[in-house]
mmCIF file of N, CA, C and O in Angstrom:
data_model
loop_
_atom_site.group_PDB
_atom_site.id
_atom_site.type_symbol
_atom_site.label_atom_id
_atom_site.label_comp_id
_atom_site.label_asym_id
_atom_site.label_seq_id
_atom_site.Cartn_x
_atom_site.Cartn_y
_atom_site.Cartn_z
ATOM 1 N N UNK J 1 0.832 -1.184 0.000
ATOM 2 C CA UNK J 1 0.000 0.000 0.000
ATOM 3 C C UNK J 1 0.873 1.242 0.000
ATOM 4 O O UNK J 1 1.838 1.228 0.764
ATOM 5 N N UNK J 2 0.631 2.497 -0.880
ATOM 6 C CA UNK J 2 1.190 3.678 -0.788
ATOM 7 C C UNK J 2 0.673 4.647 -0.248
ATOM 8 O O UNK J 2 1.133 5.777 -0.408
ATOM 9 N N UNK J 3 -0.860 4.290 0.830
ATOM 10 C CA UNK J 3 -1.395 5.026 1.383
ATOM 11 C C UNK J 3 -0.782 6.307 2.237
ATOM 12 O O UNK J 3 0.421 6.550 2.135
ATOM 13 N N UNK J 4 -1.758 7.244 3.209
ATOM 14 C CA UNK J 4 -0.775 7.781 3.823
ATOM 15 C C UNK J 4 -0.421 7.239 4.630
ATOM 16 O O UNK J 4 0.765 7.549 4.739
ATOM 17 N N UNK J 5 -0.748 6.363 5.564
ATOM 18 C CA UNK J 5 0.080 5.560 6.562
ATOM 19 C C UNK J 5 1.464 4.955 5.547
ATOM 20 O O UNK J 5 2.598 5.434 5.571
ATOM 21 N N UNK J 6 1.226 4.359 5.105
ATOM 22 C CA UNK J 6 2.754 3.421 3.946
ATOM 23 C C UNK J 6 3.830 4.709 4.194
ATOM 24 O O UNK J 6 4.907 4.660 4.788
ATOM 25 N N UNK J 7 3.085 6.066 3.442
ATOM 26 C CA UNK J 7 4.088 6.931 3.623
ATOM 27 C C UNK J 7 4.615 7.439 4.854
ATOM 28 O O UNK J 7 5.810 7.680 5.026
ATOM 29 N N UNK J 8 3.888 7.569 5.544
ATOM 30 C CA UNK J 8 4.354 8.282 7.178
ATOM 31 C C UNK J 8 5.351 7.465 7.204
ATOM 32 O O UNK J 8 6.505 7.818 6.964
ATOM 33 N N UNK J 9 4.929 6.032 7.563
ATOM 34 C CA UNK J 9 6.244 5.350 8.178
ATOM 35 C C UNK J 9 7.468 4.820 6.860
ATOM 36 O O UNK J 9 8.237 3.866 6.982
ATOM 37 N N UNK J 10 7.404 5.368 6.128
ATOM 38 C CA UNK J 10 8.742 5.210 5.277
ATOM 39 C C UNK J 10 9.323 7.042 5.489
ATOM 40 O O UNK J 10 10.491 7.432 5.474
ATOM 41 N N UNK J 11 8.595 7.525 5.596
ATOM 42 C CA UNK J 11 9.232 9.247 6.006
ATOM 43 C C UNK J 11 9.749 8.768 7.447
ATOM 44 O O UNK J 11 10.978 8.716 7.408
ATOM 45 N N UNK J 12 9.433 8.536 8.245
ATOM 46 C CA UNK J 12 9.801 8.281 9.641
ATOM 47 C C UNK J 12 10.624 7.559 9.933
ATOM 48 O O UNK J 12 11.015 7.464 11.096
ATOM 49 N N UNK J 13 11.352 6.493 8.439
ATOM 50 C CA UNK J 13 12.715 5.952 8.407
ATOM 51 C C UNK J 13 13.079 6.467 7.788
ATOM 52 O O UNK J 13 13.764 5.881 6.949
ATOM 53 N N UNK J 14 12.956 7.743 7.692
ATOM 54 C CA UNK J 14 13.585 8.143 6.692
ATOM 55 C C UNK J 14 15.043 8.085 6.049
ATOM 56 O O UNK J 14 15.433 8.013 4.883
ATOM 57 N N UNK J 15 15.760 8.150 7.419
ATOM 58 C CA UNK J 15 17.257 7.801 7.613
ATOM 59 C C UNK J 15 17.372 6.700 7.229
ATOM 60 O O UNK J 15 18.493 6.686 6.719
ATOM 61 N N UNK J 16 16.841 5.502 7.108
ATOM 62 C CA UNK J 16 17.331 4.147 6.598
ATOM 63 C C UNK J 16 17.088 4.166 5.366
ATOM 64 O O UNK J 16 17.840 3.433 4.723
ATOM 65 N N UNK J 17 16.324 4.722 4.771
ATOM 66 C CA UNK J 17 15.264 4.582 3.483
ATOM 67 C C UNK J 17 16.204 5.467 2.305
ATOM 68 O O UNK J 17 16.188 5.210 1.101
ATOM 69 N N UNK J 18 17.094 6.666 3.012
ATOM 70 C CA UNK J 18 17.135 7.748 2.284
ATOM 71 C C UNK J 18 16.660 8.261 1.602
ATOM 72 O O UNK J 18 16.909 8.358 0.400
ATOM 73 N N UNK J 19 15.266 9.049 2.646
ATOM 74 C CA UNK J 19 13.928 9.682 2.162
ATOM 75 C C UNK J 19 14.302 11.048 1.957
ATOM 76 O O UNK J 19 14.724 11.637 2.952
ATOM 77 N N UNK J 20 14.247 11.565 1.069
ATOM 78 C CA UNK J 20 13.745 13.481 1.038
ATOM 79 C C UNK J 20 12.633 13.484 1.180
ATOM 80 O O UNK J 20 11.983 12.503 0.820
ATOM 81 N N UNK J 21 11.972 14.679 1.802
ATOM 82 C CA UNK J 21 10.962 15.131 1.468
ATOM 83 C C UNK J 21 10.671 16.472 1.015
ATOM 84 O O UNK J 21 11.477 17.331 1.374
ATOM 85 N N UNK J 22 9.440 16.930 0.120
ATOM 86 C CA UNK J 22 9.902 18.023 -0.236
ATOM 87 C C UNK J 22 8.509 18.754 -0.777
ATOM 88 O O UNK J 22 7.487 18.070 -0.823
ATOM 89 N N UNK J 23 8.478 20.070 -1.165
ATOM 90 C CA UNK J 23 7.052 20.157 -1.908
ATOM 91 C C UNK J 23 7.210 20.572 -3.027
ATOM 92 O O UNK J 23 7.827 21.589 -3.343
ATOM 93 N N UNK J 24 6.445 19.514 -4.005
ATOM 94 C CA UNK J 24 6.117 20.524 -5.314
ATOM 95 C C UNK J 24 5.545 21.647 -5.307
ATOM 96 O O UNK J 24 4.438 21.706 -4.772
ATOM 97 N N UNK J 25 6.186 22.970 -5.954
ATOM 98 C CA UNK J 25 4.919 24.170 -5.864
ATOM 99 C C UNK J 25 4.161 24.256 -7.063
ATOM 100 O O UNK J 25 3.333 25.151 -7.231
ATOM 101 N N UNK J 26 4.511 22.946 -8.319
ATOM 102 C CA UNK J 26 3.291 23.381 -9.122
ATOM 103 C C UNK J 26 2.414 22.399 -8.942
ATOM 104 O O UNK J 26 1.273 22.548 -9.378
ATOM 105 N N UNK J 27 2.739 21.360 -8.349
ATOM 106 C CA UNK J 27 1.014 20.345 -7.755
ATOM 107 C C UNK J 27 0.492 21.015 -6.654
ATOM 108 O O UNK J 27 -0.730 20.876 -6.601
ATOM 109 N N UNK J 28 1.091 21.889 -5.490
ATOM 110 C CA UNK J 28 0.717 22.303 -4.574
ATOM 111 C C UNK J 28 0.457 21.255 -3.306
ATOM 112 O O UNK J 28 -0.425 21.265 -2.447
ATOM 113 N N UNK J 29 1.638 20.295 -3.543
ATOM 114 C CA UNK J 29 1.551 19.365 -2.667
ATOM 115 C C UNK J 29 2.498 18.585 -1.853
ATOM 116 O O UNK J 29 3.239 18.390 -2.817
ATOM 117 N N UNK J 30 3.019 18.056 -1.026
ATOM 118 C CA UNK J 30 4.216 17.625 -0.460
ATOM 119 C C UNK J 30 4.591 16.238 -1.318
ATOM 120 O O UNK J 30 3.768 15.603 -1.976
ATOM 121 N N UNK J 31 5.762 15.961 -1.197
ATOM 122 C CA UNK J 31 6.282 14.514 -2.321
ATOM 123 C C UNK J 31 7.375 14.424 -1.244
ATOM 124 O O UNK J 31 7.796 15.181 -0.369
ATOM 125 N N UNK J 32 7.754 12.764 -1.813
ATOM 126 C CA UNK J 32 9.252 12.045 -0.979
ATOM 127 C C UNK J 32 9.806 11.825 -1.948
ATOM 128 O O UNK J 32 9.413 12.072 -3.088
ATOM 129 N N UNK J 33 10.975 11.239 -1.564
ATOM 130 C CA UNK J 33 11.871 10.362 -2.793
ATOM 131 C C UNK J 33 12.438 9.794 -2.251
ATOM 132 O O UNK J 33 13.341 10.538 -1.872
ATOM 133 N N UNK J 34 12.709 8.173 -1.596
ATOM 134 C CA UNK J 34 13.002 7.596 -0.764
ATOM 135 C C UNK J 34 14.182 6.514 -2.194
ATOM 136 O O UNK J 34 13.988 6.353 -3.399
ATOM 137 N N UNK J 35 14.941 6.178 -1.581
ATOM 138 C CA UNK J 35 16.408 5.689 -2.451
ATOM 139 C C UNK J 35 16.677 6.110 -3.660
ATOM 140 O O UNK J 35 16.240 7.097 -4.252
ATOM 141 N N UNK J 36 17.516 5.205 -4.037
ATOM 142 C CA UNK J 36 17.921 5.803 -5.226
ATOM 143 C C UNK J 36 18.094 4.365 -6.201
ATOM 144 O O UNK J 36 18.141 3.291 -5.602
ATOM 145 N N UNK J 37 18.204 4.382 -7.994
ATOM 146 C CA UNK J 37 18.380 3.867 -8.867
ATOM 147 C C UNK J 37 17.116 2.731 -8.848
ATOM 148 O O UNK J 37 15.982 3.068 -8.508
ATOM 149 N N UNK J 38 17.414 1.504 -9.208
ATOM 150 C CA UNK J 38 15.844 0.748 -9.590
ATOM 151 C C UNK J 38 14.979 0.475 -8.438
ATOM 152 O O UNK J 38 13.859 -0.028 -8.530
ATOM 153 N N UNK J 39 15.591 0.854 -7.274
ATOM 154 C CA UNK J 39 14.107 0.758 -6.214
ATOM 155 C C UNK J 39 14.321 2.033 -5.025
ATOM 156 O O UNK J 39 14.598 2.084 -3.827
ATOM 157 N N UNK J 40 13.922 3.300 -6.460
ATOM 158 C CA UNK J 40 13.977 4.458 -5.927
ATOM 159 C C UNK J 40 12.251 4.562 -6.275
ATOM 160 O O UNK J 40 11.693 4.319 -7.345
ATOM 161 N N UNK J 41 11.614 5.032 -4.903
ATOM 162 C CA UNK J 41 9.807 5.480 -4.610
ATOM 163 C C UNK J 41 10.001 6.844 -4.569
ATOM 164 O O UNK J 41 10.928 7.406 -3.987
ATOM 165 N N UNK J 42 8.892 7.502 -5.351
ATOM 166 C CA UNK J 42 8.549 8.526 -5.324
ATOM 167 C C UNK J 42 6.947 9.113 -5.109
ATOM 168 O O UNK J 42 5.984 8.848 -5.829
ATOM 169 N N UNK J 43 6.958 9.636 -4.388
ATOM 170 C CA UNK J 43 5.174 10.264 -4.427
ATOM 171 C C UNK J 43 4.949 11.253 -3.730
ATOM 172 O O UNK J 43 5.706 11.625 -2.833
ATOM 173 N N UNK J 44 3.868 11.820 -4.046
ATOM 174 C CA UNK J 44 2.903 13.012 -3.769
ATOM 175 C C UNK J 44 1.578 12.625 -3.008
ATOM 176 O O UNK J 44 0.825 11.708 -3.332
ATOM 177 N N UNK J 45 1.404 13.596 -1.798
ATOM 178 C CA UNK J 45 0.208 13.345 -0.941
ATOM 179 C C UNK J 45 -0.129 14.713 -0.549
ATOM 180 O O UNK J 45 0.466 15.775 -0.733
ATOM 181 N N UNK J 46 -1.654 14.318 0.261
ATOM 182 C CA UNK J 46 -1.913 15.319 0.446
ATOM 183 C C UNK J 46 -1.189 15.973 1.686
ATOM 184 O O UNK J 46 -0.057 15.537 1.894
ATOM 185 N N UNK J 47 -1.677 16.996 2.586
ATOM 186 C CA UNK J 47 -1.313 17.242 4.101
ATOM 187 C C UNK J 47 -2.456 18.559 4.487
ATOM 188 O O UNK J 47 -3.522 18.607 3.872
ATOM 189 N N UNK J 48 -2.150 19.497 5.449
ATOM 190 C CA UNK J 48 -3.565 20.619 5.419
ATOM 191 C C UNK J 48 -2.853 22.028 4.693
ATOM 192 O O UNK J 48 -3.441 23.108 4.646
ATOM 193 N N UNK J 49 -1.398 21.774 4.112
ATOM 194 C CA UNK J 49 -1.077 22.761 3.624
ATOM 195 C C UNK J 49 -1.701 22.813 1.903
ATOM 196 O O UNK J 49 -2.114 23.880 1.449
ATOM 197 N N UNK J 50 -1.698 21.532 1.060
ATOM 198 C CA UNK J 50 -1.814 21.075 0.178
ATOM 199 C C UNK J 50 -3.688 21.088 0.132
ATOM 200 O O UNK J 50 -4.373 21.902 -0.488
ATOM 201 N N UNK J 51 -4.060 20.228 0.766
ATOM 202 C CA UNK J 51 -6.060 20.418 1.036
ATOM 203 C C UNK J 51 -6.112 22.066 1.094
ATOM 204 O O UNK J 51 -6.632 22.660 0.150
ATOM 205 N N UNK J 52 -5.634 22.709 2.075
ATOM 206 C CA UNK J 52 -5.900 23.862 1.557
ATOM 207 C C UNK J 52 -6.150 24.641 0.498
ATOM 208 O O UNK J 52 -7.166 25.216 0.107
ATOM 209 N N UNK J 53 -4.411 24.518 -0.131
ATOM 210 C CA UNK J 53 -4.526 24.974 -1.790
ATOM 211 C C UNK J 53 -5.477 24.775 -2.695
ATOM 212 O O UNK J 53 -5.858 25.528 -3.592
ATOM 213 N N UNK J 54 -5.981 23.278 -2.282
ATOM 214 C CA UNK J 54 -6.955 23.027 -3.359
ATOM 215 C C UNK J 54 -8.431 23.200 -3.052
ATOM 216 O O UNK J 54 -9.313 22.834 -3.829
ATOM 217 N N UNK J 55 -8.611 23.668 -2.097
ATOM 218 C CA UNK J 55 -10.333 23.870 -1.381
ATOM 219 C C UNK J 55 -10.427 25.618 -1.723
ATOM 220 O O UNK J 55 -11.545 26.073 -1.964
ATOM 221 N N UNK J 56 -9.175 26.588 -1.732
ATOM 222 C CA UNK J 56 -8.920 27.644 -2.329
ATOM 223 C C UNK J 56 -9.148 27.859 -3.706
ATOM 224 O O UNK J 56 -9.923 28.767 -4.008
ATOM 225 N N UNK J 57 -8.533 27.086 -4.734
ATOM 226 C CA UNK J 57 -8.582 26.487 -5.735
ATOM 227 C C UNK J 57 -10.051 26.159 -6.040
ATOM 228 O O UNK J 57 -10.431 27.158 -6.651
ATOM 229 N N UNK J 58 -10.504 25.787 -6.002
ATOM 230 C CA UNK J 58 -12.164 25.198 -6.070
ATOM 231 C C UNK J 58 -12.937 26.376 -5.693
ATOM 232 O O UNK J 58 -13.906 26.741 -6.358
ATOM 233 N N UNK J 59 -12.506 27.025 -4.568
ATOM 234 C CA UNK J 59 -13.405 28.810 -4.461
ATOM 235 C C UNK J 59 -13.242 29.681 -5.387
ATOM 236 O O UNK J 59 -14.032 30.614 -5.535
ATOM 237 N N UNK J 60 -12.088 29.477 -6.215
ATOM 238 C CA UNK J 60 -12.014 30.645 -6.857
ATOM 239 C C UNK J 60 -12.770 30.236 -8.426
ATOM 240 O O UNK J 60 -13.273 31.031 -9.220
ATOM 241 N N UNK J 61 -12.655 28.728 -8.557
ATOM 242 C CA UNK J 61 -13.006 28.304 -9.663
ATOM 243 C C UNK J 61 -14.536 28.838 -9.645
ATOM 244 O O UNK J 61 -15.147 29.280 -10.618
ATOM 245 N N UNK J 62 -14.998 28.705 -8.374
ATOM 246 C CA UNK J 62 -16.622 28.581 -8.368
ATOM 247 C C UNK J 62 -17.223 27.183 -8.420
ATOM 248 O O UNK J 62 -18.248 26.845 -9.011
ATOM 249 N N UNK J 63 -16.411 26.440 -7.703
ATOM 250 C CA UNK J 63 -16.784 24.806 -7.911
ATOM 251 C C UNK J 63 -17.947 24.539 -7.058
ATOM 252 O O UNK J 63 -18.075 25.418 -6.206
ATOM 253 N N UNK J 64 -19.012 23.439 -6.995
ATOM 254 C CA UNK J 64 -19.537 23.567 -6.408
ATOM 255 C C UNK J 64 -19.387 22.470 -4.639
ATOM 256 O O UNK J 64 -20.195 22.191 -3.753
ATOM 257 N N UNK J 65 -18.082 22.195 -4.852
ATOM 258 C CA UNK J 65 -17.629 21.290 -3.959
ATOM 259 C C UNK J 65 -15.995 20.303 -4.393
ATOM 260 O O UNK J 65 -15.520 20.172 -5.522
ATOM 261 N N UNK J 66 -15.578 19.881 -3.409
ATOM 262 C CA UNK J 66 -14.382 18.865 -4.063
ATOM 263 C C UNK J 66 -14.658 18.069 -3.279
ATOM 264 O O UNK J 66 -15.341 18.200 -2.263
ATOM 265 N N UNK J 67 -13.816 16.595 -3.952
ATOM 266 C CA UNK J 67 -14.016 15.332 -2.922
ATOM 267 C C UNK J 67 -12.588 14.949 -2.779
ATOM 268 O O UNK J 67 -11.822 15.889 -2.989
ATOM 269 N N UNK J 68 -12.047 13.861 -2.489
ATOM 270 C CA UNK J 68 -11.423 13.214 -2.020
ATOM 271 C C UNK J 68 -11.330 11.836 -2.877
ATOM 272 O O UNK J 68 -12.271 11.099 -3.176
ATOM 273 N N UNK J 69 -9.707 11.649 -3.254
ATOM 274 C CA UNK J 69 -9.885 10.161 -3.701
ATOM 275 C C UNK J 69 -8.910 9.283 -3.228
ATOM 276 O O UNK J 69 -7.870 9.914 -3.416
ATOM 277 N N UNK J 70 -8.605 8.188 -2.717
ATOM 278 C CA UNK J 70 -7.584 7.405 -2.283
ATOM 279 C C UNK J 70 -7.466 6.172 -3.174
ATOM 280 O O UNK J 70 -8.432 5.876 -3.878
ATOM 281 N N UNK J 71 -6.613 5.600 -3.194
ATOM 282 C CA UNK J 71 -6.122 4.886 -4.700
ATOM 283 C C UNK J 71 -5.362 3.680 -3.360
ATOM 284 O O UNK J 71 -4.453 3.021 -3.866
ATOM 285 N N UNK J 72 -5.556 3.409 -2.143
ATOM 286 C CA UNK J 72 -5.073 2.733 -1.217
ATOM 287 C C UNK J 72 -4.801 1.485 -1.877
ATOM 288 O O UNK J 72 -3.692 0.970 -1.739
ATOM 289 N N UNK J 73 -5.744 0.909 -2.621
ATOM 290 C CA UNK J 73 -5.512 -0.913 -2.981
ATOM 291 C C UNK J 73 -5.738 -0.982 -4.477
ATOM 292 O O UNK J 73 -6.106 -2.026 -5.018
ATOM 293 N N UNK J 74 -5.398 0.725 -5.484
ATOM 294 C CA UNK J 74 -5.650 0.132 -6.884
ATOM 295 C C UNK J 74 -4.521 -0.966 -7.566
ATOM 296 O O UNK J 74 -3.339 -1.161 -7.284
ATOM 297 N N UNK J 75 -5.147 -1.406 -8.280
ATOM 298 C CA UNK J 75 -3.881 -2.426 -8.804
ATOM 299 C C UNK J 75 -3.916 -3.682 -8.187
ATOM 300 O O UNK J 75 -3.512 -4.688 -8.769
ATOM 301 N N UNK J 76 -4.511 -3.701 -6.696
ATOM 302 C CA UNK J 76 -4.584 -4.639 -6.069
ATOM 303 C C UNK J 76 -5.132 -5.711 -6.816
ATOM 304 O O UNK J 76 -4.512 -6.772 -6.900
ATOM 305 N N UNK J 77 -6.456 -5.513 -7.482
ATOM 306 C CA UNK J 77 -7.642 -6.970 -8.633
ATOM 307 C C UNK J 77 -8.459 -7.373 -7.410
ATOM 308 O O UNK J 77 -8.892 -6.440 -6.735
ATOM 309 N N UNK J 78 -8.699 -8.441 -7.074
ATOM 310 C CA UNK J 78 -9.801 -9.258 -7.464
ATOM 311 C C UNK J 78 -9.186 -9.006 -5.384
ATOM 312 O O UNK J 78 -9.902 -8.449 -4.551
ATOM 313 N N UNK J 79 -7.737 -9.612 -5.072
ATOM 314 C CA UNK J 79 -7.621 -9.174 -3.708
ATOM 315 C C UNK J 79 -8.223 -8.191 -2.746
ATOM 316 O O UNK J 79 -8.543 -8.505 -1.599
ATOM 317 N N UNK J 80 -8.386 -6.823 -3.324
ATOM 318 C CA UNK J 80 -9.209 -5.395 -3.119
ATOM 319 C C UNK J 80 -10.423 -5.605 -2.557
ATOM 320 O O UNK J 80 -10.881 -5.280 -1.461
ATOM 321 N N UNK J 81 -11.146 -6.560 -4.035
ATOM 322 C CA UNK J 81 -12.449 -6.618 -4.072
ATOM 323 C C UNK J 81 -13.444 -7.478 -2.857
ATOM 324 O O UNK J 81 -14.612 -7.377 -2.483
ATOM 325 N N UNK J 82 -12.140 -8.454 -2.456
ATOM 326 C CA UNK J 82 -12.791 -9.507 -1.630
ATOM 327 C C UNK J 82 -12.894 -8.960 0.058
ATOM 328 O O UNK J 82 -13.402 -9.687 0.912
#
């Protein structure tokens, strides 16, 4: 899972993992980058600095709401489902 729990605790080794963390400012969102070469992880999540941006984002659009999506078990198949 790359949920946010998966991530907390790979940020929180970070020292073993050799995690950066860091923020994109054009997703408006925090990212890691935990090792390096073929089993180097990278990703983007949310946090309340990032939800912010985008609930701002959505006011100015004139949206009439935003949701939320978590991708916790995609890829998973038929395992997910059960």
């Amino acid at each position: 899972s790359r949920g946010y729990w998966a991530v907390a605790k790979n940020l929180s080794n970070s020292s073993s993992l050799r995690c950066t963390l860091g923020y994109d400012d054009a997703w408006q969102a925090p990212c890691y980058d935990c090792g390096h070469g073929p089993a180097r992880t990278q990703g983007w999540f949310d946090d309340p600095r990032s939800t912010r941006a985008k609930v701002a984002l959505a006011r100015k659009l004139g949206l009439g709401g935003w949701g939320v999506f978590t991708a916790e078990d995609a890829g998973a198949g038929a395992a997910a489902a059960a």
